[in-house]
């Protein structure tokens, strides 16, 4: 992934999350909480539209891994966290 492509991806993510930040009480949330809210909303959307969130996330992680080089130090790791259900 080129630097321009990386920057474009980050810009798209910022624009999507900005919608939550600018919402009625979005300003009350930290960036991490905003991300959690967006992901929870996507889980609801997947349930309503019969999409497989876990499969999409797995594919997104594979895409990210393919786009990132081992020496890429621009961002934090995207660690997998197990959540009790």
PDB file of N, CA and C in Angstrom:
ATOM      1  N   UNK A   1       0.858  -1.176   0.000  1.00  0.00           N
ATOM      2  CA  UNK A   1       0.000   0.000   0.000  1.00  0.00           C
ATOM      3  C   UNK A   1       0.896   1.227   0.000  1.00  0.00           C
ATOM      4  N   UNK A   2       0.591   2.134  -0.883  1.00  0.00           N
ATOM      5  CA  UNK A   2       1.372   3.367  -0.943  1.00  0.00           C
ATOM      6  C   UNK A   2       0.977   4.293   0.203  1.00  0.00           C
ATOM      7  N   UNK A   3       1.805   5.274   0.432  1.00  0.00           N
ATOM      8  CA  UNK A   3       1.491   6.263   1.462  1.00  0.00           C
ATOM      9  C   UNK A   3       0.194   6.991   1.129  1.00  0.00           C
ATOM     10  N   UNK A   4      -0.006   7.311  -0.140  1.00  0.00           N
ATOM     11  CA  UNK A   4      -1.244   7.993  -0.550  1.00  0.00           C
ATOM     12  C   UNK A   4      -2.470   7.123  -0.279  1.00  0.00           C
ATOM     13  N   UNK A   5      -2.366   5.824  -0.573  1.00  0.00           N
ATOM     14  CA  UNK A   5      -3.495   4.910  -0.328  1.00  0.00           C
ATOM     15  C   UNK A   5      -3.764   4.789   1.169  1.00  0.00           C
ATOM     16  N   UNK A   6      -2.697   4.718   1.955  1.00  0.00           N
ATOM     17  CA  UNK A   6      -2.844   4.646   3.416  1.00  0.00           C
ATOM     18  C   UNK A   6      -3.534   5.910   3.926  1.00  0.00           C
ATOM     19  N   UNK A   7      -3.041   7.052   3.479  1.00  0.00           N
ATOM     20  CA  UNK A   7      -3.630   8.320   3.917  1.00  0.00           C
ATOM     21  C   UNK A   7      -5.100   8.424   3.511  1.00  0.00           C
ATOM     22  N   UNK A   8      -5.443   7.938   2.316  1.00  0.00           N
ATOM     23  CA  UNK A   8      -6.841   7.956   1.862  1.00  0.00           C
ATOM     24  C   UNK A   8      -7.704   7.054   2.742  1.00  0.00           C
ATOM     25  N   UNK A   9      -7.170   5.894   3.132  1.00  0.00           N
ATOM     26  CA  UNK A   9      -7.914   4.979   4.002  1.00  0.00           C
ATOM     27  C   UNK A   9      -8.170   5.616   5.362  1.00  0.00           C
ATOM     28  N   UNK A  10      -7.168   6.266   5.916  1.00  0.00           N
ATOM     29  CA  UNK A  10      -7.320   6.924   7.219  1.00  0.00           C
ATOM     30  C   UNK A  10      -8.308   8.080   7.108  1.00  0.00           C
ATOM     31  N   UNK A  11      -8.269   8.812   6.017  1.00  0.00           N
ATOM     32  CA  UNK A  11      -9.209   9.917   5.796  1.00  0.00           C
ATOM     33  C   UNK A  11     -10.642   9.401   5.741  1.00  0.00           C
ATOM     34  N   UNK A  12     -10.865   8.275   5.040  1.00  0.00           N
ATOM     35  CA  UNK A  12     -12.220   7.692   4.976  1.00  0.00           C
ATOM     36  C   UNK A  12     -12.688   7.259   6.362  1.00  0.00           C
ATOM     37  N   UNK A  13     -11.800   6.638   7.133  1.00  0.00           N
ATOM     38  CA  UNK A  13     -12.172   6.203   8.486  1.00  0.00           C
ATOM     39  C   UNK A  13     -12.490   7.403   9.366  1.00  0.00           C
ATOM     40  N   UNK A  14     -11.673   8.446   9.271  1.00  0.00           N
ATOM     41  CA  UNK A  14     -11.939   9.663  10.049  1.00  0.00           C
ATOM     42  C   UNK A  14     -13.293  10.260   9.702  1.00  0.00           C
ATOM     43  N   UNK A  15     -13.619  10.290   8.418  1.00  0.00           N
ATOM     44  CA  UNK A  15     -14.906  10.853   7.993  1.00  0.00           C
ATOM     45  C   UNK A  15     -16.066  10.033   8.549  1.00  0.00           C
ATOM     46  N   UNK A  16     -15.930   8.714   8.519  1.00  0.00           N
ATOM     47  CA  UNK A  16     -16.998   7.857   9.047  1.00  0.00           C
ATOM     48  C   UNK A  16     -17.161   8.060  10.550  1.00  0.00           C
ATOM     49  N   UNK A  17     -16.066   8.094  11.280  1.00  0.00           N
ATOM     50  CA  UNK A  17     -16.154   8.256  12.730  1.00  0.00           C
ATOM     51  C   UNK A  17     -16.561   9.672  13.127  1.00  0.00           C
ATOM     52  N   UNK A  18     -16.278  10.636  12.279  1.00  0.00           N
ATOM     53  CA  UNK A  18     -16.679  12.013  12.558  1.00  0.00           C
ATOM     54  C   UNK A  18     -18.199  12.132  12.665  1.00  0.00           C
ATOM     55  N   UNK A  19     -18.919  11.316  11.925  1.00  0.00           N
ATOM     56  CA  UNK A  19     -20.382  11.299  12.004  1.00  0.00           C
ATOM     57  C   UNK A  19     -20.821  11.013  13.433  1.00  0.00           C
ATOM     58  N   UNK A  20     -20.146  10.085  14.083  1.00  0.00           N
ATOM     59  CA  UNK A  20     -20.482   9.753  15.469  1.00  0.00           C
ATOM     60  C   UNK A  20     -20.041  10.860  16.413  1.00  0.00           C
ATOM     61  N   UNK A  21     -18.879  11.414  16.174  1.00  0.00           N
ATOM     62  CA  UNK A  21     -18.352  12.466  17.040  1.00  0.00           C
ATOM     63  C   UNK A  21     -19.244  13.690  17.017  1.00  0.00           C
ATOM     64  N   UNK A  22     -19.813  13.992  15.850  1.00  0.00           N
ATOM     65  CA  UNK A  22     -20.647  15.193  15.708  1.00  0.00           C
ATOM     66  C   UNK A  22     -22.112  14.942  16.040  1.00  0.00           C
ATOM     67  N   UNK A  23     -22.463  13.711  16.411  1.00  0.00           N
ATOM     68  CA  UNK A  23     -23.853  13.406  16.757  1.00  0.00           C
ATOM     69  C   UNK A  23     -24.213  14.069  18.084  1.00  0.00           C
ATOM     70  N   UNK A  24     -25.478  14.000  18.442  1.00  0.00           N
ATOM     71  CA  UNK A  24     -25.996  14.664  19.630  1.00  0.00           C
ATOM     72  C   UNK A  24     -25.130  14.561  20.868  1.00  0.00           C
ATOM     73  N   UNK A  25     -24.770  13.352  21.259  1.00  0.00           N
ATOM     74  CA  UNK A  25     -23.917  13.234  22.445  1.00  0.00           C
ATOM     75  C   UNK A  25     -22.567  12.611  22.102  1.00  0.00           C
ATOM     76  N   UNK A  26     -22.223  12.614  20.826  1.00  0.00           N
ATOM     77  CA  UNK A  26     -20.956  12.040  20.396  1.00  0.00           C
ATOM     78  C   UNK A  26     -19.748  12.715  21.002  1.00  0.00           C
ATOM     79  N   UNK A  27     -19.839  13.997  21.249  1.00  0.00           N
ATOM     80  CA  UNK A  27     -18.718  14.736  21.816  1.00  0.00           C
ATOM     81  C   UNK A  27     -18.365  14.261  23.220  1.00  0.00           C
ATOM     82  N   UNK A  28     -19.265  13.516  23.837  1.00  0.00           N
ATOM     83  CA  UNK A  28     -19.029  13.025  25.201  1.00  0.00           C
ATOM     84  C   UNK A  28     -18.163  11.769  25.231  1.00  0.00           C
ATOM     85  N   UNK A  29     -17.903  11.195  24.071  1.00  0.00           N
ATOM     86  CA  UNK A  29     -17.187   9.921  24.006  1.00  0.00           C
ATOM     87  C   UNK A  29     -15.738  10.117  23.595  1.00  0.00           C
ATOM     88  N   UNK A  30     -14.884   9.257  24.148  1.00  0.00           N
ATOM     89  CA  UNK A  30     -13.484   9.245  23.731  1.00  0.00           C
ATOM     90  C   UNK A  30     -13.399   8.621  22.340  1.00  0.00           C
ATOM     91  N   UNK A  31     -12.275   8.770  21.657  1.00  0.00           N
ATOM     92  CA  UNK A  31     -12.130   8.118  20.354  1.00  0.00           C
ATOM     93  C   UNK A  31     -12.343   6.602  20.425  1.00  0.00           C
ATOM     94  N   UNK A  32     -11.866   5.968  21.486  1.00  0.00           N
ATOM     95  CA  UNK A  32     -12.071   4.530  21.644  1.00  0.00           C
ATOM     96  C   UNK A  32     -13.532   4.164  21.828  1.00  0.00           C
ATOM     97  N   UNK A  33     -14.251   4.971  22.600  1.00  0.00           N
ATOM     98  CA  UNK A  33     -15.680   4.737  22.792  1.00  0.00           C
ATOM     99  C   UNK A  33     -16.451   4.976  21.497  1.00  0.00           C
ATOM    100  N   UNK A  34     -16.027   5.980  20.728  1.00  0.00           N
ATOM    101  CA  UNK A  34     -16.669   6.251  19.442  1.00  0.00           C
ATOM    102  C   UNK A  34     -16.498   5.064  18.510  1.00  0.00           C
ATOM    103  N   UNK A  35     -15.301   4.497  18.478  1.00  0.00           N
ATOM    104  CA  UNK A  35     -15.054   3.313  17.654  1.00  0.00           C
ATOM    105  C   UNK A  35     -15.933   2.153  18.108  1.00  0.00           C
ATOM    106  N   UNK A  36     -16.056   1.949  19.413  1.00  0.00           N
ATOM    107  CA  UNK A  36     -16.918   0.876  19.940  1.00  0.00           C
ATOM    108  C   UNK A  36     -18.372   1.089  19.525  1.00  0.00           C
ATOM    109  N   UNK A  37     -18.839   2.320  19.582  1.00  0.00           N
ATOM    110  CA  UNK A  37     -20.211   2.626  19.196  1.00  0.00           C
ATOM    111  C   UNK A  37     -20.435   2.334  17.714  1.00  0.00           C
ATOM    112  N   UNK A  38     -19.481   2.737  16.883  1.00  0.00           N
ATOM    113  CA  UNK A  38     -19.601   2.477  15.444  1.00  0.00           C
ATOM    114  C   UNK A  38     -19.625   0.971  15.172  1.00  0.00           C
ATOM    115  N   UNK A  39     -18.768   0.230  15.841  1.00  0.00           N
ATOM    116  CA  UNK A  39     -18.738  -1.225  15.648  1.00  0.00           C
ATOM    117  C   UNK A  39     -20.022  -1.877  16.145  1.00  0.00           C
ATOM    118  N   UNK A  40     -20.540  -1.414  17.281  1.00  0.00           N
ATOM    119  CA  UNK A  40     -21.803  -1.962  17.795  1.00  0.00           C
ATOM    120  C   UNK A  40     -22.938  -1.682  16.818  1.00  0.00           C
ATOM    121  N   UNK A  41     -22.956  -0.475  16.248  1.00  0.00           N
ATOM    122  CA  UNK A  41     -23.979  -0.148  15.253  1.00  0.00           C
ATOM    123  C   UNK A  41     -23.844  -1.042  14.022  1.00  0.00           C
ATOM    124  N   UNK A  42     -22.616  -1.332  13.616  1.00  0.00           N
ATOM    125  CA  UNK A  42     -22.409  -2.239  12.489  1.00  0.00           C
ATOM    126  C   UNK A  42     -22.873  -3.653  12.819  1.00  0.00           C
ATOM    127  N   UNK A  43     -22.705  -4.072  14.065  1.00  0.00           N
ATOM    128  CA  UNK A  43     -23.229  -5.378  14.481  1.00  0.00           C
ATOM    129  C   UNK A  43     -24.754  -5.407  14.363  1.00  0.00           C
ATOM    130  N   UNK A  44     -25.403  -4.332  14.788  1.00  0.00           N
ATOM    131  CA  UNK A  44     -26.861  -4.251  14.647  1.00  0.00           C
ATOM    132  C   UNK A  44     -27.260  -4.292  13.176  1.00  0.00           C
ATOM    133  N   UNK A  45     -26.535  -3.533  12.340  1.00  0.00           N
ATOM    134  CA  UNK A  45     -26.825  -3.503  10.908  1.00  0.00           C
ATOM    135  C   UNK A  45     -26.657  -4.882  10.304  1.00  0.00           C
ATOM    136  N   UNK A  46     -25.601  -5.582  10.685  1.00  0.00           N
ATOM    137  CA  UNK A  46     -25.375  -6.938  10.161  1.00  0.00           C
ATOM    138  C   UNK A  46     -26.504  -7.881  10.567  1.00  0.00           C
ATOM    139  N   UNK A  47     -26.945  -7.776  11.798  1.00  0.00           N
ATOM    140  CA  UNK A  47     -28.042  -8.626  12.258  1.00  0.00           C
ATOM    141  C   UNK A  47     -29.319  -8.342  11.467  1.00  0.00           C
ATOM    142  N   UNK A  48     -29.613  -7.068  11.260  1.00  0.00           N
ATOM    143  CA  UNK A  48     -30.827  -6.688  10.538  1.00  0.00           C
ATOM    144  C   UNK A  48     -30.785  -7.047   9.059  1.00  0.00           C
ATOM    145  N   UNK A  49     -29.588  -7.062   8.476  1.00  0.00           N
ATOM    146  CA  UNK A  49     -29.462  -7.311   7.038  1.00  0.00           C
ATOM    147  C   UNK A  49     -28.890  -8.696   6.743  1.00  0.00           C
ATOM    148  N   UNK A  50     -28.798  -9.505   7.778  1.00  0.00           N
ATOM    149  CA  UNK A  50     -28.317 -10.886   7.670  1.00  0.00           C
ATOM    150  C   UNK A  50     -26.921 -10.965   7.054  1.00  0.00           C
ATOM    151  N   UNK A  51     -26.030 -10.096   7.505  1.00  0.00           N
ATOM    152  CA  UNK A  51     -24.634 -10.126   7.097  1.00  0.00           C
ATOM    153  C   UNK A  51     -23.825 -10.773   8.214  1.00  0.00           C
ATOM    154  N   UNK A  52     -22.731 -11.398   7.870  1.00  0.00           N
ATOM    155  CA  UNK A  52     -21.865 -12.068   8.835  1.00  0.00           C
ATOM    156  C   UNK A  52     -20.738 -11.115   9.239  1.00  0.00           C
ATOM    157  N   UNK A  53     -20.911 -10.458  10.385  1.00  0.00           N
ATOM    158  CA  UNK A  53     -19.934  -9.483  10.857  1.00  0.00           C
ATOM    159  C   UNK A  53     -18.577 -10.135  11.077  1.00  0.00           C
ATOM    160  N   UNK A  54     -18.559 -11.309  11.709  1.00  0.00           N
ATOM    161  CA  UNK A  54     -17.288 -11.970  12.009  1.00  0.00           C
ATOM    162  C   UNK A  54     -16.531 -12.316  10.731  1.00  0.00           C
ATOM    163  N   UNK A  55     -17.237 -12.775   9.706  1.00  0.00           N
ATOM    164  CA  UNK A  55     -16.588 -13.092   8.432  1.00  0.00           C
ATOM    165  C   UNK A  55     -16.055 -11.817   7.788  1.00  0.00           C
ATOM    166  N   UNK A  56     -16.826 -10.739   7.837  1.00  0.00           N
ATOM    167  CA  UNK A  56     -16.383  -9.470   7.266  1.00  0.00           C
ATOM    168  C   UNK A  56     -15.161  -8.943   8.010  1.00  0.00           C
ATOM    169  N   UNK A  57     -15.161  -9.074   9.337  1.00  0.00           N
ATOM    170  CA  UNK A  57     -14.021  -8.618  10.125  1.00  0.00           C
ATOM    171  C   UNK A  57     -12.779  -9.450   9.811  1.00  0.00           C
ATOM    172  N   UNK A  58     -12.961 -10.752   9.674  1.00  0.00           N
ATOM    173  CA  UNK A  58     -11.839 -11.627   9.320  1.00  0.00           C
ATOM    174  C   UNK A  58     -11.260 -11.227   7.955  1.00  0.00           C
ATOM    175  N   UNK A  59     -12.138 -10.959   6.996  1.00  0.00           N
ATOM    176  CA  UNK A  59     -11.683 -10.540   5.666  1.00  0.00           C
ATOM    177  C   UNK A  59     -11.004  -9.173   5.727  1.00  0.00           C
ATOM    178  N   UNK A  60     -11.524  -8.275   6.553  1.00  0.00           N
ATOM    179  CA  UNK A  60     -10.920  -6.951   6.705  1.00  0.00           C
ATOM    180  C   UNK A  60      -9.530  -7.070   7.335  1.00  0.00           C
ATOM    181  N   UNK A  61      -9.394  -7.955   8.323  1.00  0.00           N
ATOM    182  CA  UNK A  61      -8.073  -8.157   8.940  1.00  0.00           C
ATOM    183  C   UNK A  61      -7.082  -8.710   7.921  1.00  0.00           C
ATOM    184  N   UNK A  62      -7.537  -9.626   7.078  1.00  0.00           N
ATOM    185  CA  UNK A  62      -6.667 -10.196   6.044  1.00  0.00           C
ATOM    186  C   UNK A  62      -6.259  -9.106   5.041  1.00  0.00           C
ATOM    187  N   UNK A  63      -7.205  -8.259   4.665  1.00  0.00           N
ATOM    188  CA  UNK A  63      -6.893  -7.165   3.749  1.00  0.00           C
ATOM    189  C   UNK A  63      -5.882  -6.221   4.381  1.00  0.00           C
ATOM    190  N   UNK A  64      -6.102  -5.868   5.640  1.00  0.00           N
ATOM    191  CA  UNK A  64      -5.191  -4.976   6.360  1.00  0.00           C
ATOM    192  C   UNK A  64      -3.791  -5.588   6.423  1.00  0.00           C
ATOM    193  N   UNK A  65      -3.710  -6.866   6.723  1.00  0.00           N
ATOM    194  CA  UNK A  65      -2.415  -7.545   6.798  1.00  0.00           C
ATOM    195  C   UNK A  65      -1.708  -7.522   5.442  1.00  0.00           C
ATOM    196  N   UNK A  66      -2.477  -7.687   4.380  1.00  0.00           N
ATOM    197  CA  UNK A  66      -1.899  -7.644   3.044  1.00  0.00           C
ATOM    198  C   UNK A  66      -1.450  -6.255   2.639  1.00  0.00           C
ATOM    199  N   UNK A  67      -2.096  -5.245   3.180  1.00  0.00           N
ATOM    200  CA  UNK A  67      -1.763  -3.869   2.843  1.00  0.00           C
ATOM    201  C   UNK A  67      -0.632  -3.312   3.696  1.00  0.00           C
ATOM    202  N   UNK A  68      -0.397  -3.919   4.849  1.00  0.00           N
ATOM    203  CA  UNK A  68       0.604  -3.416   5.789  1.00  0.00           C
ATOM    204  C   UNK A  68       1.868  -4.253   5.678  1.00  0.00           C
ATOM    205  N   UNK A  69       2.992  -3.580   5.776  1.00  0.00           N
ATOM    206  CA  UNK A  69       4.255  -4.309   5.770  1.00  0.00           C
ATOM    207  C   UNK A  69       4.708  -4.513   7.205  1.00  0.00           C
ATOM    208  N   UNK A  70       5.527  -5.535   7.460  1.00  0.00           N
ATOM    209  CA  UNK A  70       6.004  -5.768   8.827  1.00  0.00           C
ATOM    210  C   UNK A  70       6.747  -4.571   9.405  1.00  0.00           C
ATOM    211  N   UNK A  71       7.340  -3.753   8.547  1.00  0.00           N
ATOM    212  CA  UNK A  71       8.083  -2.593   9.039  1.00  0.00           C
ATOM    213  C   UNK A  71       7.214  -1.344   9.129  1.00  0.00           C
ATOM    214  N   UNK A  72       5.920  -1.492   8.869  1.00  0.00           N
ATOM    215  CA  UNK A  72       5.009  -0.355   8.925  1.00  0.00           C
ATOM    216  C   UNK A  72       4.802   0.049  10.373  1.00  0.00           C
ATOM    217  N   UNK A  73       5.289   1.213  10.738  1.00  0.00           N
ATOM    218  CA  UNK A  73       5.202   1.649  12.138  1.00  0.00           C
ATOM    219  C   UNK A  73       4.283   2.847  12.300  1.00  0.00           C
ATOM    220  N   UNK A  74       3.383   3.062  11.325  1.00  0.00           N
ATOM    221  CA  UNK A  74       2.522   4.247  11.373  1.00  0.00           C
ATOM    222  C   UNK A  74       1.418   4.135  12.408  1.00  0.00           C
ATOM    223  N   UNK A  75       0.975   2.940  12.713  1.00  0.00           N
ATOM    224  CA  UNK A  75      -0.189   2.848  13.590  1.00  0.00           C
ATOM    225  C   UNK A  75      -0.026   1.802  14.662  1.00  0.00           C
ATOM    226  N   UNK A  76      -0.980   1.791  15.551  1.00  0.00           N
ATOM    227  CA  UNK A  76      -0.992   0.804  16.626  1.00  0.00           C
ATOM    228  C   UNK A  76      -1.423  -0.537  16.058  1.00  0.00           C
ATOM    229  N   UNK A  77      -1.095  -1.575  16.776  1.00  0.00           N
ATOM    230  CA  UNK A  77      -1.513  -2.897  16.311  1.00  0.00           C
ATOM    231  C   UNK A  77      -3.012  -3.035  16.475  1.00  0.00           C
ATOM    232  N   UNK A  78      -3.573  -3.914  15.667  1.00  0.00           N
ATOM    233  CA  UNK A  78      -4.996  -4.208  15.752  1.00  0.00           C
ATOM    234  C   UNK A  78      -5.129  -5.559  16.419  1.00  0.00           C
ATOM    235  N   UNK A  79      -4.949  -5.587  17.709  1.00  0.00           N
ATOM    236  CA  UNK A  79      -4.975  -6.833  18.453  1.00  0.00           C
ATOM    237  C   UNK A  79      -6.394  -7.380  18.533  1.00  0.00           C
ATOM    238  N   UNK A  80      -6.488  -8.680  18.533  1.00  0.00           N
ATOM    239  CA  UNK A  80      -7.771  -9.337  18.693  1.00  0.00           C
ATOM    240  C   UNK A  80      -8.059  -9.481  20.181  1.00  0.00           C
ATOM    241  N   UNK A  81      -9.238  -9.087  20.578  1.00  0.00           N
ATOM    242  CA  UNK A  81      -9.647  -9.151  21.981  1.00  0.00           C
ATOM    243  C   UNK A  81     -10.847 -10.088  22.053  1.00  0.00           C
ATOM    244  N   UNK A  82     -10.766 -11.069  22.911  1.00  0.00           N
ATOM    245  CA  UNK A  82     -11.891 -11.981  23.113  1.00  0.00           C
ATOM    246  C   UNK A  82     -12.883 -11.330  24.066  1.00  0.00           C
ATOM    247  N   UNK A  83     -14.141 -11.376  23.698  1.00  0.00           N
ATOM    248  CA  UNK A  83     -15.191 -10.768  24.502  1.00  0.00           C
ATOM    249  C   UNK A  83     -16.171 -11.876  24.904  1.00  0.00           C
ATOM    250  N   UNK A  84     -16.503 -11.912  26.195  1.00  0.00           N
ATOM    251  CA  UNK A  84     -17.495 -12.877  26.661  1.00  0.00           C
ATOM    252  C   UNK A  84     -18.861 -12.449  26.187  1.00  0.00           C
ATOM    253  N   UNK A  85     -19.651 -13.427  25.740  1.00  0.00           N
ATOM    254  CA  UNK A  85     -20.999 -13.114  25.277  1.00  0.00           C
ATOM    255  C   UNK A  85     -22.027 -13.735  26.178  1.00  0.00           C
TER     256      UNK A  85
END
